[in-house]
C-alpha positions as a printed NumPy array, in Angstrom:
array([[-44.781,   5.309, -30.398],
       [-44.435,   6.341, -34.047],
       [-43.205,   3.522, -36.298],
       [-40.976,   5.844, -38.35 ],
       [-39.385,   6.988, -35.089],
       [-38.882,   3.332, -34.103],
       [-37.162,   2.656, -37.435],
       [-34.792,   5.583, -36.96 ],
       [-33.996,   4.474, -33.417],
       [-33.325,   0.928, -34.647],
       [-30.98 ,   2.235, -37.373],
       [-29.148,   4.442, -34.876],
       [-28.781,   1.628, -32.353],
       [-27.338,  -0.779, -34.936],
       [-25.346,   1.796, -36.977],
       [-27.403,   1.071, -40.109],
       [-27.613,   4.707, -41.179],
       [-23.868,   5.223, -41.594],
       [-24.409,   5.504, -45.34 ],
       [-27.597,   7.5  , -45.85 ],
       [-27.271,   7.988, -49.642],
       [-26.336,   5.655, -52.468],
       [-26.563,   6.427, -56.203],
       [-29.217,   9.101, -55.65 ],
       [-31.308,   7.002, -53.262],
       [-31.759,   7.976, -49.611],
       [-32.933,   6.19 , -46.473],
       [-36.746,   5.922, -46.344],
       [-37.12 ,   6.59 , -50.107],
       [-40.18 ,   4.919, -51.603],
       [-38.928,   2.647, -54.386],
       [-40.173,   0.048, -56.835],
       [-38.431,  -2.923, -58.432],
       [-39.166,  -6.163, -60.272],
       [-38.901,  -9.426, -58.328],
       [-40.211, -12.795, -59.483],
       [-41.585, -11.048, -62.598],
       [-43.834,  -8.808, -60.457],
       [-43.471,  -5.144, -59.645],
       [-42.874,  -4.671, -55.931],
       [-42.511,  -1.541, -53.809],
       [-41.223,  -0.606, -50.406],
       [-39.012,   1.799, -48.469],
       [-35.237,   1.77 , -48.072],
       [-34.1  ,   0.83 , -44.579],
       [-30.338,   0.817, -45.13 ],
       [-27.577,   0.244, -47.67 ],
       [-25.04 ,  -2.555, -47.582],
       [-22.131,  -3.381, -49.867],
       [-21.428,  -6.938, -51.012],
       [-18.229,  -7.079, -53.037],
       [-18.31 ,  -4.083, -55.369],
       [-22.124,  -3.868, -55.471],
       [-24.448,  -1.871, -53.239],
       [-27.791,  -3.259, -52.126],
       [-30.754,  -1.681, -50.36 ],
       [-32.609,  -3.471, -47.594],
       [-36.311,  -2.848, -48.167],
       [-39.133,  -2.753, -45.629],
       [-42.78 ,  -3.187, -46.62 ],
       [-44.37 ,   0.11 , -45.595],
       [-44.233,   2.744, -42.91 ],
       [-46.71 ,   0.813, -40.744],
       [-44.947,  -2.542, -41.102],
       [-41.218,  -2.243, -40.495],
       [-40.445,  -5.884, -41.163],
       [-37.787,  -6.479, -43.794],
       [-39.119,  -7.534, -47.159],
       [-36.203,  -7.753, -49.621],
       [-32.57 ,  -6.998, -50.341],
       [-32.302,  -5.478, -53.832],
       [-29.351,  -4.358, -55.978],
       [-29.332,  -0.55 , -56.22 ],
       [-29.29 ,  -0.694, -60.025],
       [-32.666,  -2.462, -60.006],
       [-34.484,   0.244, -58.033],
       [-36.629,   3.11 , -59.317],
       [-37.627,   5.955, -57.01 ],
       [-41.355,   6.599, -56.627],
       [-41.978,  10.325, -56.478],
       [-44.613,  11.216, -53.897]])
């Protein structure tokens, strides 16, 4: 089974794709950010709001769907492919 398909099924099953856009970012966008003084990258799995701030849950790559980070939307930069 295709891992991207598995991710979409997982999001549907757990209602994680209710918000599919946030501040110009979309689900599955390839993004980069700084964490622990190193540039990191990954793909957006879902968006969640904590207080007034929105965060993106990031997974490592399209072959490894394990969660990697939870990053404030304002700290993300989209990687154009």
